[in-house]
Amino acid sequence: MATSAVIDVHTHCLTEAWFKLLQDHGGPRYTVRQVTGGMRAIHLDGAPFMTPVPAMFDYDLRLRTMDEVGVDVSIVSLTCPNCYWGGPDVSLQAAQIMNDDMAAARTVHPDRLRWFASLPWQYPEHALVELERAAASGASGVMVLANIDGRSLTEPAFEPIWRAIDARSLPVLVHPTAPPGVAAMDMTRFQLTASLGFTFDTSLAVARMIYDGFFDRHRRLKIIAAHGGGALPYLISRMDQCYENIPA
């Protein structure tokens, strides 16, 4: 009896070239520091933010791990802070580095790997060019962080990008990053940015899409909300109640 393939749609990769570009151009917000065990960690505004693990840099190790846990296909994507740093040229270069690397890995392992493209969203003209290039290189979809350096995904400035993605019927993985105001909310201690802030970030981004008429404008678009949809599955009834009963 045939069994369904196990596909991991949320798994991340990095390259040393991307990491060096971040070290050289990510400041002052993003810095790289040595942490326990000799590992490198990305810090955001001086607080721990993201710690890469070896399999992110090593496709052979990734494939062995996939075999061990029973994953047939992985759809890899860049993690946060993605390419939303540096000026236009640096941001585009960061996206190109990762998209080229993921496309090459897909060519070497066509039965095991797919990839979601990264785009320099804060520079829409560059993002549209890179979307075209990534789609031609075989991207299975797009990965976007739940806020673009504090900006909502439903801002009018991003509409041309969403229209282009929608026209290609590409799925989009909405992945969290630090929501705006983590320092003001005292979330930089105890890893609260990653544990609670990330789920809040995804929930807020997708909630805005629901209420904003986003899915009416982009009818072919399929959104994958990372980490089980954040807190949305647990709060959707409360969202309905508040929207319907609290006067505007």
PDB file of C-alpha atoms in Angstrom:
ATOM      1  CA  MET A   1       0.000   0.000   0.000  1.00  0.00           C
ATOM      2  CA  ALA A   2       1.419   3.382  -1.038  1.00  0.00           C
ATOM      3  CA  THR A   3       2.080   5.924   1.689  1.00  0.00           C
ATOM      4  CA  SER A   4       1.989   9.689   1.443  1.00  0.00           C
ATOM      5  CA  ALA A   5       5.269  11.564   1.261  1.00  0.00           C
ATOM      6  CA  VAL A   6       6.357  13.486   4.339  1.00  0.00           C
ATOM      7  CA  ILE A   7       7.132  17.060   3.269  1.00  0.00           C
ATOM      8  CA  ASP A   8       8.706  19.589   5.625  1.00  0.00           C
ATOM      9  CA  VAL A   9       7.628  23.062   4.454  1.00  0.00           C
ATOM     10  CA  HIS A  10       9.400  24.948   7.244  1.00  0.00           C
ATOM     11  CA  THR A  11      13.130  24.326   7.489  1.00  0.00           C
ATOM     12  CA  HIS A  12      15.957  26.811   7.131  1.00  0.00           C
ATOM     13  CA  CYS A  13      19.329  27.058   5.449  1.00  0.00           C
ATOM     14  CA  LEU A  14      22.224  29.523   5.454  1.00  0.00           C
ATOM     15  CA  THR A  15      25.508  30.020   3.641  1.00  0.00           C
ATOM     16  CA  GLU A  16      28.818  31.401   4.827  1.00  0.00           C
ATOM     17  CA  ALA A  17      28.602  34.064   2.106  1.00  0.00           C
ATOM     18  CA  TRP A  18      25.265  35.288   3.469  1.00  0.00           C
ATOM     19  CA  PHE A  19      26.633  35.193   7.016  1.00  0.00           C
ATOM     20  CA  LYS A  20      29.689  37.260   6.080  1.00  0.00           C
ATOM     21  CA  LEU A  21      27.506  39.784   4.273  1.00  0.00           C
ATOM     22  CA  LEU A  22      25.415  40.146   7.431  1.00  0.00           C
ATOM     23  CA  GLN A  23      28.537  40.592   9.547  1.00  0.00           C
ATOM     24  CA  ASP A  24      29.825  43.287   7.193  1.00  0.00           C
ATOM     25  CA  HIS A  25      26.585  45.159   6.522  1.00  0.00           C
ATOM     26  CA  GLY A  26      23.979  44.170   9.127  1.00  0.00           C
ATOM     27  CA  GLY A  27      24.987  46.696  11.759  1.00  0.00           C
ATOM     28  CA  PRO A  28      24.159  48.450  13.888  1.00  0.00           C
ATOM     29  CA  ARG A  29      20.922  46.485  14.409  1.00  0.00           C
ATOM     30  CA  TYR A  30      22.238  43.010  13.557  1.00  0.00           C
ATOM     31  CA  THR A  31      25.549  41.802  14.940  1.00  0.00           C
ATOM     32  CA  VAL A  32      27.218  38.395  15.193  1.00  0.00           C
ATOM     33  CA  ARG A  33      28.704  37.138  18.468  1.00  0.00           C
ATOM     34  CA  GLN A  34      30.285  33.970  19.767  1.00  0.00           C
ATOM     35  CA  VAL A  35      28.108  32.145  22.289  1.00  0.00           C
ATOM     36  CA  THR A  36      28.316  29.010  24.429  1.00  0.00           C
ATOM     37  CA  GLY A  37      29.983  26.063  22.727  1.00  0.00           C
ATOM     38  CA  GLY A  38      31.762  28.203  20.154  1.00  0.00           C
ATOM     39  CA  MET A  39      28.602  28.753  18.116  1.00  0.00           C
ATOM     40  CA  ARG A  40      27.835  32.030  16.392  1.00  0.00           C
ATOM     41  CA  ALA A  41      24.623  33.848  17.187  1.00  0.00           C
ATOM     42  CA  ILE A  42      22.887  36.747  15.526  1.00  0.00           C
ATOM     43  CA  HIS A  43      21.927  39.512  17.946  1.00  0.00           C
ATOM     44  CA  LEU A  44      19.241  42.115  17.328  1.00  0.00           C
ATOM     45  CA  ASP A  45      19.829  45.470  19.008  1.00  0.00           C
ATOM     46  CA  GLY A  46      22.284  43.756  21.338  1.00  0.00           C
ATOM     47  CA  ALA A  47      19.950  40.932  22.433  1.00  0.00           C
ATOM     48  CA  PRO A  48      20.101  37.244  21.365  1.00  0.00           C
ATOM     49  CA  PHE A  49      17.975  36.701  18.281  1.00  0.00           C
ATOM     50  CA  MET A  50      18.910  33.643  16.195  1.00  0.00           C
ATOM     51  CA  THR A  51      21.507  30.901  16.653  1.00  0.00           C
ATOM     52  CA  PRO A  52      22.301  28.890  13.507  1.00  0.00           C
ATOM     53  CA  VAL A  53      22.845  25.143  13.767  1.00  0.00           C
ATOM     54  CA  PRO A  54      25.304  23.142  11.610  1.00  0.00           C
ATOM     55  CA  ALA A  55      22.665  21.494   9.405  1.00  0.00           C
ATOM     56  CA  MET A  56      21.634  24.935   8.136  1.00  0.00           C
ATOM     57  CA  PHE A  57      24.982  25.190   6.329  1.00  0.00           C
ATOM     58  CA  ASP A  58      25.392  21.534   5.286  1.00  0.00           C
ATOM     59  CA  TYR A  59      22.995  19.862   2.855  1.00  0.00           C
ATOM     60  CA  ASP A  60      24.561  16.428   3.317  1.00  0.00           C
ATOM     61  CA  LEU A  61      23.995  16.647   7.070  1.00  0.00           C
ATOM     62  CA  ARG A  62      20.466  17.864   6.388  1.00  0.00           C
ATOM     63  CA  LEU A  63      19.729  14.879   4.159  1.00  0.00           C
ATOM     64  CA  ARG A  64      21.066  12.448   6.753  1.00  0.00           C
ATOM     65  CA  THR A  65      18.863  14.064   9.385  1.00  0.00           C
ATOM     66  CA  MET A  66      15.865  13.884   7.059  1.00  0.00           C
ATOM     67  CA  ASP A  67      16.491  10.164   6.620  1.00  0.00           C
ATOM     68  CA  GLU A  68      16.745   9.658  10.365  1.00  0.00           C
ATOM     69  CA  VAL A  69      13.413  11.335  11.110  1.00  0.00           C
ATOM     70  CA  GLY A  70      11.512  10.126   8.050  1.00  0.00           C
ATOM     71  CA  VAL A  71      11.217  13.324   6.003  1.00  0.00           C
ATOM     72  CA  ASP A  72      11.005  12.671   2.268  1.00  0.00           C
ATOM     73  CA  VAL A  73      11.206  16.235   0.947  1.00  0.00           C
ATOM     74  CA  SER A  74      12.292  19.494   2.574  1.00  0.00           C
ATOM     75  CA  ILE A  75      11.337  22.924   1.281  1.00  0.00           C
ATOM     76  CA  VAL A  76      14.223  25.055   2.496  1.00  0.00           C
ATOM     77  CA  SER A  77      14.131  28.794   3.083  1.00  0.00           C
ATOM     78  CA  LEU A  78      16.263  31.525   4.595  1.00  0.00           C
ATOM     79  CA  THR A  79      15.479  32.344   8.207  1.00  0.00           C
ATOM     80  CA  CYS A  80      15.324  35.777   9.861  1.00  0.00           C
ATOM     81  CA  PRO A  81      16.615  38.416   9.492  1.00  0.00           C
ATOM     82  CA  ASN A  82      16.384  37.233   5.900  1.00  0.00           C
ATOM     83  CA  CYS A  83      17.611  40.006   3.574  1.00  0.00           C
ATOM     84  CA  TYR A  84      15.879  42.977   5.191  1.00  0.00           C
ATOM     85  CA  TRP A  85      19.053  44.853   6.102  1.00  0.00           C
ATOM     86  CA  GLY A  86      21.697  46.897   4.318  1.00  0.00           C
ATOM     87  CA  GLY A  87      20.923  49.207   1.436  1.00  0.00           C
ATOM     88  CA  PRO A  88      19.248  48.204  -1.840  1.00  0.00           C
ATOM     89  CA  ASP A  89      22.330  46.583  -3.359  1.00  0.00           C
ATOM     90  CA  VAL A  90      23.250  44.644  -0.219  1.00  0.00           C
ATOM     91  CA  SER A  91      19.694  43.454   0.361  1.00  0.00           C
ATOM     92  CA  LEU A  92      19.404  42.241  -3.227  1.00  0.00           C
ATOM     93  CA  GLN A  93      22.797  40.556  -2.994  1.00  0.00           C
ATOM     94  CA  ALA A  94      21.749  38.728   0.182  1.00  0.00           C
ATOM     95  CA  ALA A  95      18.621  37.428  -1.555  1.00  0.00           C
ATOM     96  CA  GLN A  96      20.568  36.372  -4.644  1.00  0.00           C
ATOM     97  CA  ILE A  97      23.208  34.542  -2.604  1.00  0.00           C
ATOM     98  CA  MET A  98      20.605  32.426  -0.867  1.00  0.00           C
ATOM     99  CA  ASN A  99      18.333  31.877  -3.856  1.00  0.00           C
ATOM    100  CA  ASP A 100      21.269  30.744  -5.985  1.00  0.00           C
ATOM    101  CA  ASP A 101      22.448  28.384  -3.257  1.00  0.00           C
ATOM    102  CA  MET A 102      19.011  26.833  -2.760  1.00  0.00           C
ATOM    103  CA  ALA A 103      18.467  26.481  -6.511  1.00  0.00           C
ATOM    104  CA  ALA A 104      21.816  24.712  -6.861  1.00  0.00           C
ATOM    105  CA  ALA A 105      20.999  22.330  -4.008  1.00  0.00           C
ATOM    106  CA  ARG A 106      17.667  21.532  -5.643  1.00  0.00           C
ATOM    107  CA  THR A 107      19.516  20.643  -8.860  1.00  0.00           C
ATOM    108  CA  VAL A 108      21.849  18.275  -7.001  1.00  0.00           C
ATOM    109  CA  HIS A 109      19.051  16.675  -4.939  1.00  0.00           C
ATOM    110  CA  PRO A 110      15.926  17.004  -7.119  1.00  0.00           C
ATOM    111  CA  ASP A 111      14.004  14.276  -5.293  1.00  0.00           C
ATOM    112  CA  ARG A 112      14.672  15.611  -1.796  1.00  0.00           C
ATOM    113  CA  LEU A 113      14.806  19.400  -1.864  1.00  0.00           C
ATOM    114  CA  ARG A 114      12.620  22.316  -2.926  1.00  0.00           C
ATOM    115  CA  TRP A 115      12.962  25.973  -1.939  1.00  0.00           C
ATOM    116  CA  PHE A 116      11.122  29.175  -1.091  1.00  0.00           C
ATOM    117  CA  ALA A 117      12.692  32.333  -2.491  1.00  0.00           C
ATOM    118  CA  SER A 118      13.754  35.353  -0.459  1.00  0.00           C
ATOM    119  CA  LEU A 119      13.050  38.830  -1.834  1.00  0.00           C
ATOM    120  CA  PRO A 120      14.276  42.300  -0.813  1.00  0.00           C
ATOM    121  CA  TRP A 121      10.741  43.414   0.065  1.00  0.00           C
ATOM    122  CA  GLN A 122      11.796  46.821   1.383  1.00  0.00           C
ATOM    123  CA  TYR A 123      12.854  47.675  -2.186  1.00  0.00           C
ATOM    124  CA  PRO A 124       9.850  46.581  -4.277  1.00  0.00           C
ATOM    125  CA  GLU A 125      11.452  47.193  -7.678  1.00  0.00           C
ATOM    126  CA  HIS A 126      14.374  44.945  -6.745  1.00  0.00           C
ATOM    127  CA  ALA A 127      11.968  42.413  -5.238  1.00  0.00           C
ATOM    128  CA  LEU A 128      10.010  42.118  -8.479  1.00  0.00           C
ATOM    129  CA  VAL A 129      13.171  41.515 -10.496  1.00  0.00           C
ATOM    130  CA  GLU A 130      14.398  38.891  -8.034  1.00  0.00           C
ATOM    131  CA  LEU A 131      10.992  37.190  -7.971  1.00  0.00           C
ATOM    132  CA  GLU A 132      11.151  36.782 -11.749  1.00  0.00           C
ATOM    133  CA  ARG A 133      14.669  35.390 -11.537  1.00  0.00           C
ATOM    134  CA  ALA A 134      13.872  33.033  -8.655  1.00  0.00           C
ATOM    135  CA  ALA A 135      10.747  31.704 -10.349  1.00  0.00           C
ATOM    136  CA  ALA A 136      12.777  30.992 -13.484  1.00  0.00           C
ATOM    137  CA  SER A 137      15.326  29.179 -11.302  1.00  0.00           C
ATOM    138  CA  GLY A 138      12.681  26.817  -9.942  1.00  0.00           C
ATOM    139  CA  ALA A 139      11.481  28.353  -6.684  1.00  0.00           C
ATOM    140  CA  SER A 140       8.456  26.515  -5.308  1.00  0.00           C
ATOM    141  CA  GLY A 141       7.200  29.606  -3.507  1.00  0.00           C
ATOM    142  CA  VAL A 142       8.254  32.638  -1.500  1.00  0.00           C
ATOM    143  CA  MET A 143       9.205  33.088   2.131  1.00  0.00           C
ATOM    144  CA  VAL A 144       8.453  36.447   3.745  1.00  0.00           C
ATOM    145  CA  LEU A 145       8.901  37.595   7.312  1.00  0.00           C
ATOM    146  CA  ALA A 146       5.747  38.675   9.125  1.00  0.00           C
ATOM    147  CA  ASN A 147       6.922  42.278   9.224  1.00  0.00           C
ATOM    148  CA  ILE A 148       9.393  44.039   6.977  1.00  0.00           C
ATOM    149  CA  ASP A 149      11.568  45.922   9.456  1.00  0.00           C
ATOM    150  CA  GLY A 150       8.430  46.950  11.333  1.00  0.00           C
ATOM    151  CA  ARG A 151       6.211  47.483   8.291  1.00  0.00           C
ATOM    152  CA  SER A 152       2.974  45.551   7.764  1.00  0.00           C
ATOM    153  CA  LEU A 153       2.807  43.093   4.875  1.00  0.00           C
ATOM    154  CA  THR A 154      -0.453  44.709   3.764  1.00  0.00           C
ATOM    155  CA  GLU A 155       1.094  48.146   3.190  1.00  0.00           C
ATOM    156  CA  PRO A 156       0.230  49.543  -0.265  1.00  0.00           C
ATOM    157  CA  ALA A 157       3.934  49.705  -1.164  1.00  0.00           C
ATOM    158  CA  PHE A 158       4.078  45.900  -1.186  1.00  0.00           C
ATOM    159  CA  GLU A 159       1.003  45.399  -3.387  1.00  0.00           C
ATOM    160  CA  PRO A 160       2.967  45.084  -6.662  1.00  0.00           C
ATOM    161  CA  ILE A 161       4.970  42.232  -5.154  1.00  0.00           C
ATOM    162  CA  TRP A 162       1.860  40.450  -3.907  1.00  0.00           C
ATOM    163  CA  ARG A 163       0.194  40.855  -7.309  1.00  0.00           C
ATOM    164  CA  ALA A 164       3.202  39.333  -9.032  1.00  0.00           C
ATOM    165  CA  ILE A 165       3.270  36.392  -6.616  1.00  0.00           C
ATOM    166  CA  ASP A 166      -0.476  35.911  -6.983  1.00  0.00           C
ATOM    167  CA  ALA A 167      -0.181  35.927 -10.786  1.00  0.00           C
ATOM    168  CA  ARG A 168       2.233  32.996 -10.525  1.00  0.00           C
ATOM    169  CA  SER A 169       0.037  31.143  -7.995  1.00  0.00           C
ATOM    170  CA  LEU A 170       3.061  30.677  -5.747  1.00  0.00           C
ATOM    171  CA  PRO A 171       2.509  29.727  -2.090  1.00  0.00           C
ATOM    172  CA  VAL A 172       3.997  32.027   0.538  1.00  0.00           C
ATOM    173  CA  LEU A 173       5.424  30.983   3.884  1.00  0.00           C
ATOM    174  CA  VAL A 174       4.827  33.812   6.369  1.00  0.00           C
ATOM    175  CA  HIS A 175       7.545  33.401   8.973  1.00  0.00           C
ATOM    176  CA  PRO A 176       7.861  35.497  12.134  1.00  0.00           C
ATOM    177  CA  THR A 177      10.640  37.749  13.211  1.00  0.00           C
ATOM    178  CA  ALA A 178      10.910  40.137  16.150  1.00  0.00           C
ATOM    179  CA  PRO A 179       7.703  42.176  16.300  1.00  0.00           C
ATOM    180  CA  PRO A 180       8.131  45.938  16.670  1.00  0.00           C
ATOM    181  CA  GLY A 181       8.560  47.103  20.245  1.00  0.00           C
ATOM    182  CA  VAL A 182      10.157  44.029  21.833  1.00  0.00           C
ATOM    183  CA  ALA A 183      12.514  46.174  23.908  1.00  0.00           C
ATOM    184  CA  ALA A 184       9.690  48.409  25.140  1.00  0.00           C
ATOM    185  CA  MET A 185       7.704  45.311  26.152  1.00  0.00           C
ATOM    186  CA  ASP A 186      10.711  43.834  28.023  1.00  0.00           C
ATOM    187  CA  MET A 187      10.815  40.822  25.698  1.00  0.00           C
ATOM    188  CA  THR A 188      14.563  40.725  25.106  1.00  0.00           C
ATOM    189  CA  ARG A 189      15.145  38.673  28.270  1.00  0.00           C
ATOM    190  CA  PHE A 190      14.386  34.977  28.749  1.00  0.00           C
ATOM    191  CA  GLN A 191      14.139  34.415  24.945  1.00  0.00           C
ATOM    192  CA  LEU A 192      10.622  35.886  24.978  1.00  0.00           C
ATOM    193  CA  THR A 193      11.096  37.365  21.517  1.00  0.00           C
ATOM    194  CA  ALA A 194      11.414  33.913  19.973  1.00  0.00           C
ATOM    195  CA  SER A 195       9.011  32.015  22.227  1.00  0.00           C
ATOM    196  CA  LEU A 196       6.110  34.487  22.416  1.00  0.00           C
ATOM    197  CA  GLY A 197       7.012  37.376  20.140  1.00  0.00           C
ATOM    198  CA  PHE A 198       7.340  35.173  17.074  1.00  0.00           C
ATOM    199  CA  THR A 199       3.889  33.640  17.508  1.00  0.00           C
ATOM    200  CA  PHE A 200       2.428  37.115  18.032  1.00  0.00           C
ATOM    201  CA  ASP A 201       4.163  38.395  14.902  1.00  0.00           C
ATOM    202  CA  THR A 202       2.699  35.680  12.665  1.00  0.00           C
ATOM    203  CA  SER A 203      -0.759  36.080  14.194  1.00  0.00           C
ATOM    204  CA  LEU A 204      -0.793  39.837  13.698  1.00  0.00           C
ATOM    205  CA  ALA A 205       0.409  39.614  10.096  1.00  0.00           C
ATOM    206  CA  VAL A 206      -2.209  37.072   9.035  1.00  0.00           C
ATOM    207  CA  ALA A 207      -4.985  38.797  11.022  1.00  0.00           C
ATOM    208  CA  ARG A 208      -4.301  42.000   9.102  1.00  0.00           C
ATOM    209  CA  MET A 209      -4.576  40.044   5.858  1.00  0.00           C
ATOM    210  CA  ILE A 210      -7.948  38.629   6.899  1.00  0.00           C
ATOM    211  CA  TYR A 211      -9.457  41.965   7.912  1.00  0.00           C
ATOM    212  CA  ASP A 212      -7.818  44.038   5.181  1.00  0.00           C
ATOM    213  CA  GLY A 213      -9.489  42.274   2.258  1.00  0.00           C
ATOM    214  CA  PHE A 214      -6.087  40.928   1.237  1.00  0.00           C
ATOM    215  CA  PHE A 215      -7.433  37.525   0.206  1.00  0.00           C
ATOM    216  CA  ASP A 216     -10.158  39.144  -1.883  1.00  0.00           C
ATOM    217  CA  ARG A 217      -7.496  41.035  -3.822  1.00  0.00           C
ATOM    218  CA  HIS A 218      -5.225  38.013  -4.210  1.00  0.00           C
ATOM    219  CA  ARG A 219      -7.531  35.091  -4.833  1.00  0.00           C
ATOM    220  CA  ARG A 220      -4.943  32.577  -6.036  1.00  0.00           C
ATOM    221  CA  LEU A 221      -2.596  33.232  -3.157  1.00  0.00           C
ATOM    222  CA  LYS A 222      -2.000  30.470  -0.605  1.00  0.00           C
ATOM    223  CA  ILE A 223      -0.503  31.521   2.723  1.00  0.00           C
ATOM    224  CA  ILE A 224       1.334  29.124   5.040  1.00  0.00           C
ATOM    225  CA  ALA A 225       1.405  30.631   8.540  1.00  0.00           C
ATOM    226  CA  ALA A 226       4.513  29.306  10.288  1.00  0.00           C
ATOM    227  CA  HIS A 227       4.564  27.546  13.655  1.00  0.00           C
ATOM    228  CA  GLY A 228       1.025  26.254  13.409  1.00  0.00           C
ATOM    229  CA  GLY A 229      -0.397  29.672  12.632  1.00  0.00           C
ATOM    230  CA  GLY A 230       1.035  31.307  15.745  1.00  0.00           C
ATOM    231  CA  ALA A 231      -1.777  31.992  18.204  1.00  0.00           C
ATOM    232  CA  LEU A 232      -4.482  32.323  15.539  1.00  0.00           C
ATOM    233  CA  PRO A 233      -6.040  28.855  16.007  1.00  0.00           C
ATOM    234  CA  TYR A 234      -6.656  29.676  19.665  1.00  0.00           C
ATOM    235  CA  LEU A 235      -7.783  33.283  19.241  1.00  0.00           C
ATOM    236  CA  ILE A 236      -9.864  33.190  16.066  1.00  0.00           C
ATOM    237  CA  SER A 237     -13.177  33.111  17.958  1.00  0.00           C
ATOM    238  CA  ARG A 238     -12.108  36.058  20.101  1.00  0.00           C
ATOM    239  CA  MET A 239     -11.071  37.929  16.969  1.00  0.00           C
ATOM    240  CA  ASP A 240     -14.521  37.375  15.455  1.00  0.00           C
ATOM    241  CA  GLN A 241     -16.246  38.478  18.641  1.00  0.00           C
ATOM    242  CA  CYS A 242     -14.200  41.655  19.001  1.00  0.00           C
ATOM    243  CA  TYR A 243     -14.535  42.586  15.344  1.00  0.00           C
ATOM    244  CA  GLU A 244     -18.299  42.111  15.372  1.00  0.00           C
ATOM    245  CA  ASN A 245     -19.118  43.629  18.765  1.00  0.00           C
ATOM    246  CA  ILE A 246     -16.680  46.462  19.462  1.00  0.00           C
ATOM    247  CA  PRO A 247     -17.800  49.685  17.749  1.00  0.00           C
ATOM    248  CA  ALA A 248     -15.373  51.182  15.255  1.00  0.00           C
TER     249      ALA A 248
END
